[in-house]
Coordinates of C-alpha atoms in Angstrom, one line a residue:
Chain A
S5 CA 0.0 0.0 0.0
Q6 CA 1.0 3.6 -0.5
T7 CA 2.2 5.8 2.3
I8 CA 3.4 9.3 2.6
H9 CA 5.8 10.6 5.2
Q10 CA 6.3 14.2 6.0
W11 CA 8.5 15.7 8.7
P12 CA 9.0 17.3 11.0
A13 CA 5.5 17.6 12.6
T14 CA 6.2 20.9 14.2
L15 CA 8.9 23.5 13.8
V16 CA 9.7 26.9 15.3
Q17 CA 12.2 28.9 13.4
P18 CA 13.5 32.5 13.8
V19 CA 12.9 35.0 11.0
G20 CA 15.7 34.9 8.5
S21 CA 16.6 31.3 9.2
P22 CA 16.6 28.6 6.4
L23 CA 13.9 26.0 6.0
S24 CA 13.9 22.4 4.7
L25 CA 10.8 20.2 4.8
E26 CA 10.9 16.8 3.4
C27 CA 8.2 14.5 2.1
T28 CA 8.6 10.9 0.7
V29 CA 6.1 8.6 -0.8
E30 CA 6.3 4.8 -0.7
G31 CA 4.4 2.2 -2.7
T32 CA 3.9 4.0 -5.9
S33 CA 5.9 5.2 -8.9
N34 CA 5.9 8.5 -10.8
P35 CA 3.4 10.2 -8.5
N36 CA 2.3 13.8 -8.9
L37 CA 3.6 15.6 -5.8
Y38 CA 2.3 18.8 -4.2
W39 CA 3.1 21.3 -1.5
Y40 CA 0.2 23.2 0.1
R41 CA 0.1 25.8 2.8
Q42 CA -2.9 26.4 5.1
A43 CA -2.7 29.7 7.0
A44 CA -5.2 30.5 9.7
G45 CA -8.6 31.4 8.3
R46 CA -7.5 30.6 4.8
G47 CA -8.0 27.7 2.5
L48 CA -5.4 25.3 1.3
Q49 CA -3.1 27.2 -1.1
L50 CA -1.2 25.3 -3.6
L51 CA 2.5 26.3 -3.6
F52 CA 4.2 23.9 -5.9
Y53 CA 3.5 20.8 -7.8
S54 CA 5.6 18.3 -9.7
V55 CA 4.8 15.7 -12.3
G56 CA 8.3 14.2 -12.5
I57 CA 11.9 14.4 -11.3
G58 CA 13.3 17.8 -11.6
Q59 CA 9.9 19.2 -12.9
I60 CA 8.6 21.9 -10.5
S61 CA 5.7 24.3 -11.2
S62 CA 5.2 27.2 -8.9
E63 CA 1.8 28.6 -8.3
V64 CA 2.5 31.5 -5.9
P65 CA 5.4 33.9 -6.1
Q66 CA 7.2 33.8 -2.7
N67 CA 10.5 33.2 -1.0
L68 CA 10.0 29.4 -1.0
S69 CA 11.3 26.9 -3.5
A70 CA 10.8 23.2 -4.1
S71 CA 12.9 20.4 -5.5
R72 CA 12.3 16.8 -6.5
P73 CA 15.7 15.1 -6.5
Q74 CA 14.2 11.6 -6.6
D75 CA 10.9 10.2 -8.0
R76 CA 9.3 9.9 -4.6
Q77 CA 10.9 12.7 -2.7
F78 CA 9.7 16.3 -2.6
I79 CA 11.5 19.1 -0.6
L80 CA 10.3 22.5 0.3
S81 CA 12.9 25.1 1.1
S82 CA 13.6 28.7 2.0
K83 CA 16.8 30.6 2.4
K84 CA 15.4 33.2 4.7
L85 CA 12.0 32.7 6.5
L86 CA 9.6 35.6 6.9
L87 CA 6.9 35.9 9.6
S88 CA 4.3 35.5 6.9
D89 CA 5.6 32.0 6.2
S90 CA 4.0 30.6 9.3
G91 CA 1.3 28.1 8.6
F92 CA 0.4 24.5 8.2
Y93 CA 2.4 22.9 5.3
L94 CA 1.0 19.8 3.7
C95 CA 2.6 17.5 1.2
A96 CA 0.3 15.4 -1.0
W97 CA 0.6 12.9 -3.8
S98 CA -1.8 11.6 -6.4
S99 CA -1.6 9.2 -9.3
P100 CA -1.0 11.0 -12.6
G101 CA -4.5 9.9 -13.8
A102 CA -6.3 10.7 -10.6
V103 CA -5.3 14.2 -9.7
G104 CA -8.2 14.9 -7.5
F105 CA -7.8 11.9 -5.3
A106 CA -4.9 13.3 -3.3
F107 CA -3.4 11.7 -0.3
F108 CA -2.0 14.1 2.2
G109 CA 0.9 13.8 4.7
Q110 CA 0.3 14.6 8.3
G111 CA 1.5 18.2 7.8
T112 CA 4.2 20.4 9.4
R113 CA 3.1 23.2 11.7
L114 CA 5.7 26.0 11.1
T115 CA 5.9 29.0 13.4
V116 CA 8.3 31.7 12.4
V117 CA 9.2 33.9 15.4
Chain B
G27 CA -9.1 31.9 -12.5
Q28 CA -10.8 29.8 -9.9
N29 CA -13.2 31.1 -7.2
I30 CA -14.8 28.7 -4.7
D31 CA -17.2 29.8 -2.0
Q32 CA -18.6 27.8 1.0
P33 CA -20.0 28.9 4.4
T34 CA -17.4 29.5 7.0
E35 CA -19.1 27.7 9.9
M36 CA -22.2 25.6 10.5
T37 CA -23.7 24.0 13.6
A38 CA -25.9 20.9 13.7
T39 CA -27.3 18.5 16.2
E40 CA -26.2 14.9 16.7
G41 CA -28.5 12.6 14.7
A42 CA -29.6 15.3 12.3
I43 CA -28.9 16.0 8.6
V44 CA -26.7 18.9 7.4
Q45 CA -26.1 20.2 4.0
I46 CA -22.9 22.1 3.2
N47 CA -23.0 24.1 0.0
C48 CA -20.3 25.0 -2.4
T49 CA -20.4 27.3 -5.4
Y50 CA -17.6 27.7 -7.9
Q51 CA -16.6 29.9 -10.8
T52 CA -13.8 28.3 -12.8
S53 CA -12.1 28.7 -16.1
G54 CA -12.4 25.0 -16.6
F55 CA -13.9 22.1 -14.8
N56 CA -12.9 18.4 -14.5
G57 CA -14.3 17.3 -11.3
L58 CA -15.4 18.5 -7.8
F59 CA -14.1 16.9 -4.7
W60 CA -15.0 17.0 -1.0
Y61 CA -12.4 16.5 1.7
Q62 CA -12.8 16.2 5.5
Q63 CA -10.2 17.8 7.8
H64 CA -10.2 17.3 11.5
A65 CA -8.5 20.1 13.5
G66 CA -4.7 19.9 13.3
E67 CA -4.8 16.9 10.9
A68 CA -4.4 16.4 7.2
P69 CA -7.5 16.4 4.8
T70 CA -8.9 13.1 3.8
F71 CA -10.8 12.4 0.6
L72 CA -14.6 12.0 1.0
S73 CA -16.3 12.2 -2.4
Y74 CA -16.0 13.0 -6.1
N75 CA -18.5 14.3 -8.7
V76 CA -17.7 14.9 -12.4
L77 CA -21.2 14.5 -13.8
D78 CA -24.4 16.1 -12.6
G79 CA -26.3 14.3 -10.0
L80 CA -26.0 12.7 -6.6
E81 CA -23.3 10.4 -5.5
E82 CA -24.1 8.4 -2.3
K83 CA -21.5 6.9 0.0
G84 CA -22.9 5.6 3.3
R85 CA -23.9 8.5 5.5
F86 CA -22.3 11.0 3.1
S87 CA -23.7 12.1 -0.3
S88 CA -22.5 14.8 -2.7
F89 CA -24.5 16.5 -5.4
L90 CA -23.3 18.5 -8.5
S91 CA -24.9 20.8 -10.9
R92 CA -22.3 21.9 -13.5
S93 CA -24.6 24.4 -15.2
K94 CA -25.2 26.2 -11.9
G95 CA -21.6 25.8 -10.6
Y96 CA -23.0 24.3 -7.5
S97 CA -22.4 21.3 -5.2
Y98 CA -23.4 20.2 -1.8
L99 CA -22.3 17.7 0.7
L100 CA -25.0 16.0 2.7
L101 CA -24.2 14.3 6.0
K102 CA -26.9 12.1 7.5
E103 CA -27.3 10.7 11.0
L104 CA -24.7 13.1 12.3
Q105 CA -22.2 11.9 14.9
M106 CA -19.9 13.9 17.2
K107 CA -16.9 12.6 15.2
D108 CA -18.2 14.5 12.2
S109 CA -17.2 17.7 13.7
A110 CA -14.5 18.9 11.3
S111 CA -13.9 21.2 8.4
Y112 CA -15.2 20.2 5.0
L113 CA -13.3 21.4 2.0
C114 CA -14.7 21.8 -1.5
A115 CA -12.1 21.5 -4.3
V116 CA -12.3 21.8 -8.0
R117 CA -10.0 20.4 -10.7
G118 CA -9.3 22.3 -13.9
D119 CA -9.6 20.7 -17.3
S120 CA -6.6 22.0 -19.2
G121 CA -3.0 23.2 -18.9
A122 CA -1.7 23.6 -15.4
G123 CA -5.2 23.5 -14.0
S124 CA -5.6 19.9 -14.9
Y125 CA -2.7 18.9 -12.6
Q126 CA -4.1 20.5 -9.4
L127 CA -7.0 21.1 -7.1
T128 CA -8.2 24.5 -6.1
F129 CA -9.7 24.4 -2.6
G130 CA -12.3 26.6 -0.9
K131 CA -11.6 27.9 2.5
G132 CA -13.6 25.1 4.1
T133 CA -16.7 24.9 6.3
K134 CA -16.2 24.2 10.0
L135 CA -19.0 22.0 11.1
S136 CA -19.7 21.7 14.8
V137 CA -21.9 18.8 15.9
I138 CA -23.6 19.4 19.3
P139 CA -25.4 16.9 21.5

């Protein structure tokens, strides 16, 4: 069966520090991978998606970046965090032919102080 | 672009029926999805509609009218564990939109005894 792992679960980082969140998927090949952010009082906002290794599409201009170094690994990064980067970050995957049927990781609660 | 509207909060009584509405205006449409999200947790898939009509799945049903840009999620025989946020999401039908879901802000449902 397929599983998705996302870590860490919670993170408190000072403004200006770097960020690296990692997500891995098991039990499937060539998944679509997604990074979403959910800020308080707002809906899930798609940040990045990837349909293959090295292929990253960005939906929202920001100081975040994403990389997909391996087929089932998706990384969200920042060189310098802003206060506005605080939120609940969710990684998700779907089969290429079943985009809407996304499976989410457990999320990372990021607080920038 | 995509615009998805749903009520912010609803309250219903245990054992009752509740209907959560969602309206959308999108540049393309290739399916509407409902997700359930308990506080602090990741969303989980509930239902999917791509054609007009009602899809039933146990206590949960979802309805779609593409001409009206309207969907609802119907929850029957409410239980306390149904207290959660319910997210409406739309998939686009072409280009970048076909690879992603656009989510509404979610409806927070509180079930009271």
